[in-house]
Amino acid sequence: MTIIDRWTTDAVEAMPRVEGERYEIIDGELYVTTQPHSYHQAVCDNIIIELGVWGRQTGLGRTLQAPGLIYANDQAVAPDLIWVSKARLAEILGTDGKLHGSPELVVEIVSPGKTNEECDREKKLALYSRQGVPEYWIVDWQRRTVDAYRQEQGELCLVQSLAGNETLSSPLLPGFACSINRFFEL
């Protein structure tokens, strides 16, 4: 049996696939997750709808669900969703259909379990910070909260923790404003 010290996209491609599993690599470490809870997916859909409607009205960009973000052979993730401006999408969309650079906004919806939460709140936060993602939302569907991080002096810093009827807006998304409760509707 071969032991892999540092995972790469090539090593993952060579593995047999298991239906319903998602493979991500952060700093050469492999993270495997299974199909998320249906409420996780409903929250993802709600955010896509809110951002998507705003995006169509403004014509500024696109919301994409679970796109591949390939930063390097040992840095490849699939966030729950992203928003990317039209101009930025043209710059980072590869012929392989993956994004090879950071979109303006990355959204991760926390899945249950300590490992999943640590991945989103620590590992991915550090990766997106290093890769210059301008804004990162961590959505916790169990607690019904959104933590919004923005780049400040070269790193993502928490700027808002929102819940309930509080409204999420962003200087990155002119005119976008949404009550947090809308994200958690069934």
PDB file of N, CA, C and O in Angstrom, residues 114-151:
ATOM      1  N   LYS A 114     -17.087  18.112  14.398  1.00  0.00           N
ATOM      2  CA  LYS A 114     -15.933  18.936  14.765  1.00  0.00           C
ATOM      3  C   LYS A 114     -14.956  19.098  13.606  1.00  0.00           C
ATOM      4  O   LYS A 114     -14.469  20.194  13.340  1.00  0.00           O
ATOM      5  N   THR A 115     -14.678  18.013  12.883  1.00  0.00           N
ATOM      6  CA  THR A 115     -13.725  18.072  11.775  1.00  0.00           C
ATOM      7  C   THR A 115     -14.221  19.012  10.680  1.00  0.00           C
ATOM      8  O   THR A 115     -13.454  19.830  10.169  1.00  0.00           O
ATOM      9  N   ASN A 116     -15.510  18.907  10.322  1.00  0.00           N
ATOM     10  CA  ASN A 116     -16.072  19.780   9.290  1.00  0.00           C
ATOM     11  C   ASN A 116     -16.025  21.241   9.712  1.00  0.00           C
ATOM     12  O   ASN A 116     -15.675  22.119   8.923  1.00  0.00           O
ATOM     13  N   GLU A 117     -16.380  21.499  10.967  1.00  0.00           N
ATOM     14  CA  GLU A 117     -16.384  22.879  11.446  1.00  0.00           C
ATOM     15  C   GLU A 117     -14.970  23.454  11.486  1.00  0.00           C
ATOM     16  O   GLU A 117     -14.740  24.591  11.058  1.00  0.00           O
ATOM     17  N   GLU A 118     -14.007  22.669  11.955  1.00  0.00           N
ATOM     18  CA  GLU A 118     -12.616  23.132  11.972  1.00  0.00           C
ATOM     19  C   GLU A 118     -12.102  23.400  10.560  1.00  0.00           C
ATOM     20  O   GLU A 118     -11.353  24.359  10.341  1.00  0.00           O
ATOM     21  N   CYS A 119     -12.505  22.566   9.626  1.00  0.00           N
ATOM     22  CA  CYS A 119     -12.068  22.761   8.242  1.00  0.00           C
ATOM     23  C   CYS A 119     -12.545  24.117   7.724  1.00  0.00           C
ATOM     24  O   CYS A 119     -11.759  24.892   7.180  1.00  0.00           O
ATOM     25  N   ASP A 120     -13.843  24.419   7.890  1.00  0.00           N
ATOM     26  CA  ASP A 120     -14.394  25.685   7.386  1.00  0.00           C
ATOM     27  C   ASP A 120     -13.892  26.888   8.165  1.00  0.00           C
ATOM     28  O   ASP A 120     -13.560  27.919   7.580  1.00  0.00           O
ATOM     29  N   ARG A 121     -13.823  26.774   9.493  1.00  0.00           N
ATOM     30  CA  ARG A 121     -13.503  27.926  10.343  1.00  0.00           C
ATOM     31  C   ARG A 121     -12.006  28.165  10.511  1.00  0.00           C
ATOM     32  O   ARG A 121     -11.609  29.253  10.906  1.00  0.00           O
ATOM     33  N   GLU A 122     -11.192  27.165  10.192  1.00  0.00           N
ATOM     34  CA  GLU A 122      -9.750  27.324  10.364  1.00  0.00           C
ATOM     35  C   GLU A 122      -8.988  27.075   9.063  1.00  0.00           C
ATOM     36  O   GLU A 122      -8.348  27.994   8.543  1.00  0.00           O
ATOM     37  N   LYS A 123      -9.048  25.865   8.556  1.00  0.00           N
ATOM     38  CA  LYS A 123      -8.244  25.491   7.380  1.00  0.00           C
ATOM     39  C   LYS A 123      -8.642  26.315   6.150  1.00  0.00           C
ATOM     40  O   LYS A 123      -7.788  26.888   5.480  1.00  0.00           O
ATOM     41  N   LYS A 124      -9.935  26.347   5.843  1.00  0.00           N
ATOM     42  CA  LYS A 124     -10.371  27.093   4.659  1.00  0.00           C
ATOM     43  C   LYS A 124     -10.245  28.593   4.871  1.00  0.00           C
ATOM     44  O   LYS A 124      -9.891  29.316   3.943  1.00  0.00           O
ATOM     45  N   LEU A 125     -10.514  29.054   6.086  1.00  0.00           N
ATOM     46  CA  LEU A 125     -10.321  30.478   6.379  1.00  0.00           C
ATOM     47  C   LEU A 125      -8.879  30.874   6.090  1.00  0.00           C
ATOM     48  O   LEU A 125      -8.621  31.887   5.434  1.00  0.00           O
ATOM     49  N   ALA A 126      -7.926  30.072   6.543  1.00  0.00           N
ATOM     50  CA  ALA A 126      -6.506  30.366   6.297  1.00  0.00           C
ATOM     51  C   ALA A 126      -6.178  30.299   4.808  1.00  0.00           C
ATOM     52  O   ALA A 126      -5.471  31.168   4.281  1.00  0.00           O
ATOM     53  N   LEU A 127      -6.695  29.288   4.120  1.00  0.00           N
ATOM     54  CA  LEU A 127      -6.434  29.156   2.684  1.00  0.00           C
ATOM     55  C   LEU A 127      -6.998  30.347   1.916  1.00  0.00           C
ATOM     56  O   LEU A 127      -6.296  30.977   1.118  1.00  0.00           O
ATOM     57  N   TYR A 128      -8.266  30.673   2.151  1.00  0.00           N
ATOM     58  CA  TYR A 128      -8.887  31.787   1.427  1.00  0.00           C
ATOM     59  C   TYR A 128      -8.211  33.113   1.769  1.00  0.00           C
ATOM     60  O   TYR A 128      -8.107  33.997   0.918  1.00  0.00           O
ATOM     61  N   SER A 129      -7.743  33.239   2.989  1.00  0.00           N
ATOM     62  CA  SER A 129      -7.028  34.438   3.395  1.00  0.00           C
ATOM     63  C   SER A 129      -5.733  34.571   2.591  1.00  0.00           C
ATOM     64  O   SER A 129      -5.454  35.628   2.011  1.00  0.00           O
ATOM     65  N   ARG A 130      -4.954  33.484   2.539  1.00  0.00           N
ATOM     66  CA  ARG A 130      -3.688  33.487   1.774  1.00  0.00           C
ATOM     67  C   ARG A 130      -3.925  33.723   0.286  1.00  0.00           C
ATOM     68  O   ARG A 130      -3.093  34.324  -0.386  1.00  0.00           O
ATOM     69  N   GLN A 131      -5.042  33.234  -0.217  1.00  0.00           N
ATOM     70  CA  GLN A 131      -5.321  33.345  -1.651  1.00  0.00           C
ATOM     71  C   GLN A 131      -6.007  34.652  -2.031  1.00  0.00           C
ATOM     72  O   GLN A 131      -6.368  34.854  -3.178  1.00  0.00           O
ATOM     73  N   GLY A 132      -6.170  35.538  -1.062  1.00  0.00           N
ATOM     74  CA  GLY A 132      -6.687  36.877  -1.356  1.00  0.00           C
ATOM     75  C   GLY A 132      -8.180  36.956  -1.629  1.00  0.00           C
ATOM     76  O   GLY A 132      -8.632  37.894  -2.283  1.00  0.00           O
ATOM     77  N   VAL A 133      -8.958  35.980  -1.140  1.00  0.00           N
ATOM     78  CA  VAL A 133     -10.418  36.075  -1.282  1.00  0.00           C
ATOM     79  C   VAL A 133     -10.856  37.345  -0.550  1.00  0.00           C
ATOM     80  O   VAL A 133     -10.561  37.498   0.638  1.00  0.00           O
ATOM     81  N   PRO A 134     -11.546  38.264  -1.237  1.00  0.00           N
ATOM     82  CA  PRO A 134     -11.929  39.515  -0.580  1.00  0.00           C
ATOM     83  C   PRO A 134     -12.952  39.350   0.550  1.00  0.00           C
ATOM     84  O   PRO A 134     -12.910  40.086   1.532  1.00  0.00           O
ATOM     85  N   GLU A 135     -13.879  38.370   0.394  1.00  0.00           N
ATOM     86  CA  GLU A 135     -14.904  38.202   1.417  1.00  0.00           C
ATOM     87  C   GLU A 135     -15.262  36.726   1.543  1.00  0.00           C
ATOM     88  O   GLU A 135     -15.337  36.006   0.547  1.00  0.00           O
ATOM     89  N   TYR A 136     -15.498  36.292   2.783  1.00  0.00           N
ATOM     90  CA  TYR A 136     -15.785  34.894   3.095  1.00  0.00           C
ATOM     91  C   TYR A 136     -16.896  34.854   4.126  1.00  0.00           C
ATOM     92  O   TYR A 136     -16.793  35.490   5.169  1.00  0.00           O
ATOM     93  N   TRP A 137     -17.987  34.132   3.794  1.00  0.00           N
ATOM     94  CA  TRP A 137     -19.082  33.960   4.735  1.00  0.00           C
ATOM     95  C   TRP A 137     -19.080  32.523   5.232  1.00  0.00           C
ATOM     96  O   TRP A 137     -19.048  31.581   4.435  1.00  0.00           O
ATOM     97  N   ILE A 138     -19.150  32.355   6.535  1.00  0.00           N
ATOM     98  CA  ILE A 138     -19.334  31.031   7.134  1.00  0.00           C
ATOM     99  C   ILE A 138     -20.760  31.004   7.675  1.00  0.00           C
ATOM    100  O   ILE A 138     -21.111  31.772   8.578  1.00  0.00           O
ATOM    101  N   VAL A 139     -21.568  30.128   7.085  1.00  0.00           N
ATOM    102  CA  VAL A 139     -22.984  30.036   7.421  1.00  0.00           C
ATOM    103  C   VAL A 139     -23.181  28.773   8.267  1.00  0.00           C
ATOM    104  O   VAL A 139     -22.813  27.679   7.840  1.00  0.00           O
ATOM    105  N   ASP A 140     -23.749  28.943   9.441  1.00  0.00           N
ATOM    106  CA  ASP A 140     -23.998  27.821  10.338  1.00  0.00           C
ATOM    107  C   ASP A 140     -25.505  27.592  10.394  1.00  0.00           C
ATOM    108  O   ASP A 140     -26.228  28.335  11.055  1.00  0.00           O
ATOM    109  N   TRP A 141     -25.980  26.576   9.680  1.00  0.00           N
ATOM    110  CA  TRP A 141     -27.417  26.334   9.600  1.00  0.00           C
ATOM    111  C   TRP A 141     -27.988  25.783  10.896  1.00  0.00           C
ATOM    112  O   TRP A 141     -29.186  25.917  11.149  1.00  0.00           O
ATOM    113  N   GLN A 142     -27.167  25.195  11.748  1.00  0.00           N
ATOM    114  CA  GLN A 142     -27.675  24.686  13.021  1.00  0.00           C
ATOM    115  C   GLN A 142     -27.866  25.818  14.027  1.00  0.00           C
ATOM    116  O   GLN A 142     -28.857  25.843  14.749  1.00  0.00           O
ATOM    117  N   ARG A 143     -26.946  26.750  14.043  1.00  0.00           N
ATOM    118  CA  ARG A 143     -27.058  27.909  14.948  1.00  0.00           C
ATOM    119  C   ARG A 143     -27.825  29.065  14.309  1.00  0.00           C
ATOM    120  O   ARG A 143     -28.156  30.030  14.972  1.00  0.00           O
ATOM    121  N   ARG A 144     -28.012  28.982  12.985  1.00  0.00           N
ATOM    122  CA  ARG A 144     -28.708  30.014  12.201  1.00  0.00           C
ATOM    123  C   ARG A 144     -27.966  31.359  12.291  1.00  0.00           C
ATOM    124  O   ARG A 144     -28.548  32.394  12.576  1.00  0.00           O
ATOM    125  N   THR A 145     -26.646  31.289  12.011  1.00  0.00           N
ATOM    126  CA  THR A 145     -25.794  32.480  12.055  1.00  0.00           C
ATOM    127  C   THR A 145     -24.960  32.579  10.780  1.00  0.00           C
ATOM    128  O   THR A 145     -24.746  31.587  10.083  1.00  0.00           O
ATOM    129  N   VAL A 146     -24.491  33.789  10.535  1.00  0.00           N
ATOM    130  CA  VAL A 146     -23.546  34.043   9.439  1.00  0.00           C
ATOM    131  C   VAL A 146     -22.408  34.878   9.998  1.00  0.00           C
ATOM    132  O   VAL A 146     -22.637  35.926  10.609  1.00  0.00           O
ATOM    133  N   ASP A 147     -21.183  34.396   9.809  1.00  0.00           N
ATOM    134  CA  ASP A 147     -19.985  35.157  10.145  1.00  0.00           C
ATOM    135  C   ASP A 147     -19.391  35.660   8.839  1.00  0.00           C
ATOM    136  O   ASP A 147     -19.103  34.864   7.940  1.00  0.00           O
ATOM    137  N   ALA A 148     -19.235  36.958   8.719  1.00  0.00           N
ATOM    138  CA  ALA A 148     -18.692  37.570   7.506  1.00  0.00           C
ATOM    139  C   ALA A 148     -17.267  38.050   7.774  1.00  0.00           C
ATOM    140  O   ALA A 148     -17.019  38.800   8.728  1.00  0.00           O
ATOM    141  N   TYR A 149     -16.361  37.597   6.932  1.00  0.00           N
ATOM    142  CA  TYR A 149     -14.947  37.973   7.012  1.00  0.00           C
ATOM    143  C   TYR A 149     -14.601  38.801   5.781  1.00  0.00           C
ATOM    144  O   TYR A 149     -15.078  38.512   4.679  1.00  0.00           O
ATOM    145  N   ARG A 150     -13.756  39.801   5.963  1.00  0.00           N
ATOM    146  CA  ARG A 150     -13.266  40.602   4.842  1.00  0.00           C
ATOM    147  C   ARG A 150     -11.765  40.786   4.969  1.00  0.00           C
ATOM    148  O   ARG A 150     -11.219  40.798   6.067  1.00  0.00           O
ATOM    149  N   GLN A 151     -11.130  40.980   3.822  1.00  0.00           N
ATOM    150  CA  GLN A 151      -9.684  41.217   3.806  1.00  0.00           C
ATOM    151  C   GLN A 151      -9.368  42.552   4.471  1.00  0.00           C
ATOM    152  O   GLN A 151      -9.955  43.579   4.131  1.00  0.00           O
TER     153      GLN A 151
END
